[in-house]
mmCIF file of C-alpha atoms and ligand atoms in Angstrom:
data_model
loop_
_atom_site.group_PDB
_atom_site.id
_atom_site.type_symbol
_atom_site.label_atom_id
_atom_site.label_comp_id
_atom_site.label_asym_id
_atom_site.label_seq_id
_atom_site.Cartn_x
_atom_site.Cartn_y
_atom_site.Cartn_z
ATOM 1 C CA MET A 1 94.803 80.691 113.985
ATOM 2 C CA LEU A 2 97.304 83.656 113.675
ATOM 3 C CA SER A 3 97.444 86.261 116.666
ATOM 4 C CA ASP A 4 98.924 89.462 118.496
ATOM 5 C CA ASN A 5 98.120 88.594 121.175
ATOM 6 C CA GLU A 6 97.152 84.661 122.626
ATOM 7 C CA GLY A 7 94.784 83.107 120.372
ATOM 8 C CA ILE A 8 93.063 86.592 119.444
ATOM 9 C CA ARG A 9 93.027 87.333 115.914
ATOM 10 C CA MET A 10 93.801 91.164 115.787
ATOM 11 C CA ILE A 11 92.798 93.319 112.844
ATOM 12 C CA ARG A 12 94.622 96.921 112.731
ATOM 13 C CA ILE A 13 93.361 99.870 110.837
ATOM 14 C CA VAL A 14 96.082 101.443 109.151
ATOM 15 C CA PRO A 15 95.425 105.084 108.255
ATOM 16 C CA SER A 16 97.910 106.036 105.174
ATOM 17 C CA ILE A 17 99.485 109.747 105.806
ATOM 18 C CA LEU A 18 99.148 110.552 101.823
ATOM 19 C CA ALA A 19 95.721 111.692 101.863
ATOM 20 C CA ALA A 20 96.201 113.958 105.342
ATOM 21 C CA ASP A 21 97.205 117.578 105.127
ATOM 22 C CA PHE A 22 100.767 117.558 105.429
ATOM 23 C CA ALA A 23 100.288 121.166 106.986
ATOM 24 C CA ARG A 24 99.060 120.012 109.582
ATOM 25 C CA LEU A 25 100.233 116.516 109.835
ATOM 26 C CA GLY A 26 100.850 116.760 113.411
ATOM 27 C CA GLU A 27 97.232 116.954 114.214
ATOM 28 C CA GLU A 28 96.073 115.243 111.536
ATOM 29 C CA ILE A 29 98.427 111.596 113.265
ATOM 30 C CA ALA A 30 97.009 112.693 117.058
ATOM 31 C CA ALA A 31 93.294 112.482 114.973
ATOM 32 C CA VAL A 32 93.883 108.938 114.214
ATOM 33 C CA GLU A 33 95.499 107.541 117.139
ATOM 34 C CA ARG A 34 92.317 109.241 118.815
ATOM 35 C CA GLY A 35 90.927 106.602 116.785
ATOM 36 C CA GLY A 36 92.390 103.944 118.050
ATOM 37 C CA ALA A 37 95.018 103.694 115.576
ATOM 38 C CA GLY A 38 98.226 101.577 115.964
ATOM 39 C CA MET A 39 100.003 101.731 112.860
ATOM 40 C CA LEU A 40 100.485 104.282 110.805
ATOM 41 C CA HIS A 41 101.223 103.871 106.611
ATOM 42 C CA VAL A 42 103.714 105.878 105.379
ATOM 43 C CA ASP A 43 103.878 106.049 101.472
ATOM 44 C CA ILE A 44 107.403 106.502 99.932
ATOM 45 C CA MET A 45 107.784 107.352 96.232
ATOM 46 C CA ASP A 46 110.055 108.229 93.967
ATOM 47 C CA GLY A 47 109.097 109.239 91.099
ATOM 48 C CA HIS A 48 110.872 106.173 89.360
ATOM 49 C CA PHE A 49 109.225 102.836 89.800
ATOM 50 C CA VAL A 50 106.015 105.399 90.375
ATOM 51 C CA PRO A 51 105.030 108.185 88.279
ATOM 52 C CA ASN A 52 104.592 110.466 91.447
ATOM 53 C CA LEU A 53 107.259 112.028 94.340
ATOM 54 C CA THR A 54 106.064 111.845 98.135
ATOM 55 C CA LEU A 55 108.353 112.407 101.532
ATOM 56 C CA GLY A 56 112.576 111.211 101.940
ATOM 57 C CA PRO A 57 113.577 110.012 105.611
ATOM 58 C CA PRO A 58 113.115 113.161 107.391
ATOM 59 C CA VAL A 59 109.606 113.143 107.216
ATOM 60 C CA VAL A 60 109.370 109.782 108.877
ATOM 61 C CA GLU A 61 111.981 110.923 111.523
ATOM 62 C CA SER A 62 109.591 114.483 112.524
ATOM 63 C CA ILE A 63 106.928 112.196 112.509
ATOM 64 C CA ARG A 64 108.586 109.664 114.750
ATOM 65 C CA LYS A 65 109.375 112.604 117.110
ATOM 66 C CA VAL A 66 105.343 112.716 117.839
ATOM 67 C CA THR A 67 104.319 109.662 118.039
ATOM 68 C CA LYS A 68 104.701 106.287 119.031
ATOM 69 C CA ILE A 69 102.793 104.966 116.789
ATOM 70 C CA ILE A 70 104.033 101.509 114.647
ATOM 71 C CA LEU A 71 105.466 103.703 111.476
ATOM 72 C CA ASP A 72 104.745 100.920 109.109
ATOM 73 C CA VAL A 73 107.100 102.112 105.918
ATOM 74 C CA HIS A 74 106.070 100.695 102.217
ATOM 75 C CA LEU A 75 108.614 102.130 99.363
ATOM 76 C CA MET A 76 107.973 102.532 96.040
ATOM 77 C CA ILE A 77 111.455 103.043 95.070
ATOM 78 C CA THR A 78 113.780 101.429 92.120
ATOM 79 C CA ASP A 79 116.305 101.062 94.606
ATOM 80 C CA PRO A 80 115.483 99.702 98.433
ATOM 81 C CA ASP A 81 118.275 98.609 98.961
ATOM 82 C CA ARG A 82 119.986 101.429 99.098
ATOM 83 C CA TYR A 83 117.092 103.647 100.883
ATOM 84 C CA ALA A 84 116.029 101.159 103.947
ATOM 85 C CA PRO A 85 118.381 101.741 105.743
ATOM 86 C CA LEU A 86 118.009 105.174 105.905
ATOM 87 C CA PHE A 87 114.407 104.860 107.142
ATOM 88 C CA VAL A 88 114.770 102.336 109.037
ATOM 89 C CA GLU A 89 117.851 104.729 110.985
ATOM 90 C CA ALA A 90 114.665 107.844 110.931
ATOM 91 C CA GLY A 91 112.605 105.847 112.644
ATOM 92 C CA ALA A 92 110.582 103.340 110.480
ATOM 93 C CA ASP A 93 109.185 100.337 112.644
ATOM 94 C CA GLN A 94 108.549 98.403 109.576
ATOM 95 C CA VAL A 95 109.805 98.246 105.774
ATOM 96 C CA SER A 96 108.112 97.054 102.974
ATOM 97 C CA VAL A 97 109.985 97.046 99.567
ATOM 98 C CA HIS A 98 108.358 95.677 96.402
ATOM 99 C CA TYR A 99 108.389 92.249 94.398
ATOM 100 C CA GLU A 100 108.681 93.745 91.185
ATOM 101 C CA ALA A 101 112.099 96.616 92.738
ATOM 102 C CA ALA A 102 113.914 93.825 94.410
ATOM 103 C CA THR A 103 116.794 91.819 92.987
ATOM 104 C CA HIS A 104 117.878 90.281 95.701
ATOM 105 C CA LEU A 105 114.743 90.014 97.482
ATOM 106 C CA ASP A 106 115.557 87.281 100.570
ATOM 107 C CA ARG A 107 118.848 89.764 100.895
ATOM 108 C CA THR A 108 116.625 92.869 101.227
ATOM 109 C CA LEU A 109 114.723 91.707 102.782
ATOM 110 C CA ARG A 110 117.250 90.016 106.099
ATOM 111 C CA ASN A 111 119.164 93.060 106.099
ATOM 112 C CA ILE A 112 115.914 95.350 107.245
ATOM 113 C CA GLN A 113 115.671 92.045 110.101
ATOM 114 C CA THR A 114 119.186 92.548 110.874
ATOM 115 C CA LEU A 115 118.759 96.374 111.509
ATOM 116 C CA GLY A 116 116.186 95.845 113.751
ATOM 117 C CA ALA A 117 112.615 96.635 111.713
ATOM 118 C CA LYS A 118 110.398 94.350 110.771
ATOM 119 C CA ALA A 119 110.346 93.111 106.877
ATOM 120 C CA GLY A 120 107.556 93.201 103.970
ATOM 121 C CA VAL A 121 107.262 92.118 100.373
ATOM 122 C CA VAL A 122 104.427 93.752 98.492
ATOM 123 C CA LEU A 123 102.666 92.845 95.281
ATOM 124 C CA ASN A 124 101.835 95.017 92.412
ATOM 125 C CA PRO A 125 98.060 93.435 91.210
ATOM 126 C CA ALA A 126 99.617 92.004 88.510
ATOM 127 C CA THR A 127 102.098 89.973 90.493
ATOM 128 C CA PRO A 128 101.034 86.716 91.901
ATOM 129 C CA VAL A 129 101.030 85.314 94.997
ATOM 130 C CA SER A 130 103.205 82.324 93.588
ATOM 131 C CA VAL A 131 106.306 84.394 93.340
ATOM 132 C CA LEU A 132 106.342 84.217 97.290
ATOM 133 C CA GLN A 133 106.418 80.985 97.974
ATOM 134 C CA ASP A 134 110.735 80.767 98.534
ATOM 135 C CA VAL A 135 110.547 83.528 100.425
ATOM 136 C CA LEU A 136 107.124 83.615 102.848
ATOM 137 C CA ASP A 137 109.098 82.372 105.864
ATOM 138 C CA VAL A 138 111.539 84.940 105.709
ATOM 139 C CA ALA A 139 109.296 87.690 105.730
ATOM 140 C CA ASP A 140 107.166 89.615 107.889
ATOM 141 C CA TYR A 141 103.910 90.287 106.185
ATOM 142 C CA VAL A 142 102.495 90.129 102.538
ATOM 143 C CA LEU A 143 101.169 93.816 102.052
ATOM 144 C CA VAL A 144 98.904 93.063 98.622
ATOM 145 C CA MET A 145 98.082 96.122 96.083
ATOM 146 C CA SER A 146 94.736 96.442 95.795
ATOM 147 C CA VAL A 147 95.633 99.381 93.408
ATOM 148 C CA ASN A 148 98.403 100.171 91.079
ATOM 149 C CA PRO A 149 101.043 102.404 93.166
ATOM 150 C CA GLY A 150 100.805 105.731 93.102
ATOM 151 C CA PHE A 151 98.083 107.284 93.962
ATOM 152 C CA GLY A 152 95.611 107.268 97.150
ATOM 153 C CA GLY A 153 91.811 107.663 96.351
ATOM 154 C CA GLN A 154 92.013 104.930 93.494
ATOM 155 C CA LYS A 155 88.975 102.245 92.519
ATOM 156 C CA PHE A 156 89.580 98.719 94.809
ATOM 157 C CA ILE A 157 90.764 96.057 92.759
ATOM 158 C CA PRO A 158 88.725 92.778 93.858
ATOM 159 C CA ASN A 159 91.137 90.704 92.744
ATOM 160 C CA ALA A 160 92.955 90.906 95.748
ATOM 161 C CA LEU A 161 90.881 89.276 97.899
ATOM 162 C CA ASN A 162 92.154 86.061 95.791
ATOM 163 C CA LYS A 163 95.410 86.801 96.271
ATOM 164 C CA ILE A 164 94.632 87.324 100.042
ATOM 165 C CA ARG A 165 92.686 83.784 100.286
ATOM 166 C CA ARG A 166 95.475 82.574 98.916
ATOM 167 C CA LEU A 167 98.009 83.685 100.668
ATOM 168 C CA ALA A 168 95.856 83.047 104.050
ATOM 169 C CA LYS A 169 95.906 79.080 102.446
ATOM 170 C CA VAL A 170 99.290 78.758 102.322
ATOM 171 C CA ARG A 171 99.700 80.056 105.494
ATOM 172 C CA ASP A 172 97.983 77.756 107.497
ATOM 173 C CA GLU A 173 99.683 74.854 105.683
ATOM 174 C CA ARG A 174 102.639 75.524 106.439
ATOM 175 C CA GLY A 175 102.698 77.064 109.733
ATOM 176 C CA LEU A 176 104.414 80.407 108.911
ATOM 177 C CA PRO A 177 103.786 83.927 111.002
ATOM 178 C CA PHE A 178 103.607 86.523 108.180
ATOM 179 C CA ARG A 179 101.024 89.083 108.518
ATOM 180 C CA ILE A 180 98.876 90.222 105.812
ATOM 181 C CA GLU A 181 98.420 93.893 104.475
ATOM 182 C CA ILE A 182 96.533 95.476 102.120
ATOM 183 C CA ASP A 183 96.773 98.625 100.270
ATOM 184 C CA GLY A 184 94.587 101.452 98.296
ATOM 185 C CA GLY A 185 90.461 101.158 97.935
ATOM 186 C CA VAL A 186 90.245 100.183 100.967
ATOM 187 C CA SER A 187 86.348 101.726 102.737
ATOM 188 C CA ARG A 188 83.623 100.866 104.460
ATOM 189 C CA GLU A 189 82.308 99.250 101.310
ATOM 190 C CA ASN A 190 84.535 95.960 101.339
ATOM 191 C CA VAL A 191 86.334 96.056 105.239
ATOM 192 C CA GLU A 192 84.542 93.404 105.581
ATOM 193 C CA SER A 193 85.147 91.042 102.784
ATOM 194 C CA ILE A 194 89.017 91.238 103.511
ATOM 195 C CA VAL A 195 88.600 90.538 107.152
ATOM 196 C CA ARG A 196 86.718 87.344 106.066
ATOM 197 C CA ALA A 197 89.201 87.054 102.997
ATOM 198 C CA GLY A 198 92.113 86.557 106.010
ATOM 199 C CA CYS A 199 93.705 90.426 106.055
ATOM 200 C CA ASP A 200 95.148 91.437 109.276
ATOM 201 C CA TRP A 201 95.970 95.096 108.438
ATOM 202 C CA LEU A 202 93.824 97.403 106.232
ATOM 203 C CA VAL A 203 96.002 100.404 104.907
ATOM 204 C CA ALA A 204 93.252 103.168 104.509
ATOM 205 C CA GLY A 205 93.501 106.860 102.679
ATOM 206 C CA SER A 206 90.910 108.438 101.250
ATOM 207 C CA SER A 207 88.432 106.899 103.257
ATOM 208 C CA ILE A 208 90.353 108.303 106.566
ATOM 209 C CA PHE A 209 91.280 111.949 105.836
ATOM 210 C CA HIS A 210 88.665 112.551 103.083
ATOM 211 C CA SER A 211 85.548 112.093 104.915
ATOM 212 C CA ASP A 212 85.010 114.529 107.737
ATOM 213 C CA ASP A 213 86.378 113.041 110.922
ATOM 214 C CA SER A 214 88.979 111.259 110.785
ATOM 215 C CA THR A 215 88.542 109.629 114.182
ATOM 216 C CA SER A 216 85.537 108.459 113.655
ATOM 217 C CA ALA A 217 86.158 106.888 110.445
ATOM 218 C CA VAL A 218 88.900 104.565 111.884
ATOM 219 C CA ARG A 219 86.719 103.453 114.894
ATOM 220 C CA GLU A 220 83.979 102.664 112.343
ATOM 221 C CA LEU A 221 86.681 100.877 110.459
ATOM 222 C CA GLN A 222 87.700 98.933 113.167
ATOM 223 C CA GLN A 223 84.075 98.004 114.217
ATOM 224 C CA ALA A 224 83.129 96.933 111.266
ATOM 225 C CA ALA A 225 86.549 94.452 110.619
ATOM 226 C CA ASP A 226 85.901 93.289 114.319
ATOM 227 C CA GLY A 227 82.669 92.696 113.495
ATOM 228 C CA ALA A 228 83.429 90.632 109.830
ATOM 229 C CA LEU A 229 85.793 88.509 112.376
ATOM 230 C CA ALA A 230 83.264 86.934 114.630
ATOM 231 C CA ILE A 231 81.288 86.283 112.180
ATOM 232 C CA ARG A 232 83.755 84.405 110.828
ATOM 233 C CA VAL A 233 83.729 80.628 110.432
HETATM 234 C C1 LIG B 301 98.774 103.727 97.007
HETATM 235 C C2 LIG B 301 99.445 103.723 98.201
HETATM 236 C C3 LIG B 301 98.032 103.611 99.307
HETATM 237 C C4 LIG B 301 97.498 105.187 99.281
HETATM 238 C C5 LIG B 301 95.924 104.477 99.207
HETATM 239 O O1 LIG B 301 100.225 103.972 96.005
HETATM 240 O O2 LIG B 301 100.312 103.108 98.117
HETATM 241 O O3 LIG B 301 98.761 103.576 100.844
HETATM 242 O O4 LIG B 301 97.803 106.011 100.366
HETATM 243 O O5 LIG B 301 95.084 105.892 99.582
HETATM 244 P P1 LIG B 301 93.587 105.577 99.395
HETATM 245 O O6 LIG B 301 93.140 104.249 100.617
HETATM 246 O O7 LIG B 301 93.185 106.746 98.877
HETATM 247 O O8 LIG B 301 93.682 104.145 98.000
HETATM 248 ZN ZN1 LIG B 302 100.979 102.488 100.438
#
């Protein structure tokens, strides 16, 4: 089994700032760090690949100045080759690109790694796991979308669990080290089944930042995730 720490599988709850109050971003980030979050998800949307706009490298640079947390940048943009380097330069520790947007995916992933960041590949709900067969030994992680990208607060698409199971199986069979991440509609209701399917990193936006207390929300999701891990057979 994969582990971040000598044989112990480590599940991360990854707050997505898309649901945070941007006027108080520093405080919002500090609150989830108090809850134990060690990784923060940053959604970049260009109004082309997805019908929404968010933020650019200067915001990542500002976040980098106020925290040492691992910055997990999710590019929902049509031209990842052009912009990925700017996000690494701004302080991203890892950058994921959509399979659907990357024409030369192998090169894109390797370029991100050459710049010193981890490289991930993202699958939309309609894209099967099988298309990644020849790049799973290159990617540091695979992000399975459990909603159609573009907006927070959408309903979880359960087929994402089948895709995670398939990825975890291939990973075991081929002895590969990539991590599996999920994004969209993650909440206290589905965290156990996601972990049991084999997922390592669980992105959660509204279920954390739209709760009464984001610090406790992170803690509760982490406890639920760790509990599910304990009973996995
Ligand atoms: C959706 C984004 C997600 C979003 C998840 O396109 O990629 O990261 O923030 O938000 P929730 O957890 O509210 O579904
Ligand atoms: Zn995302």
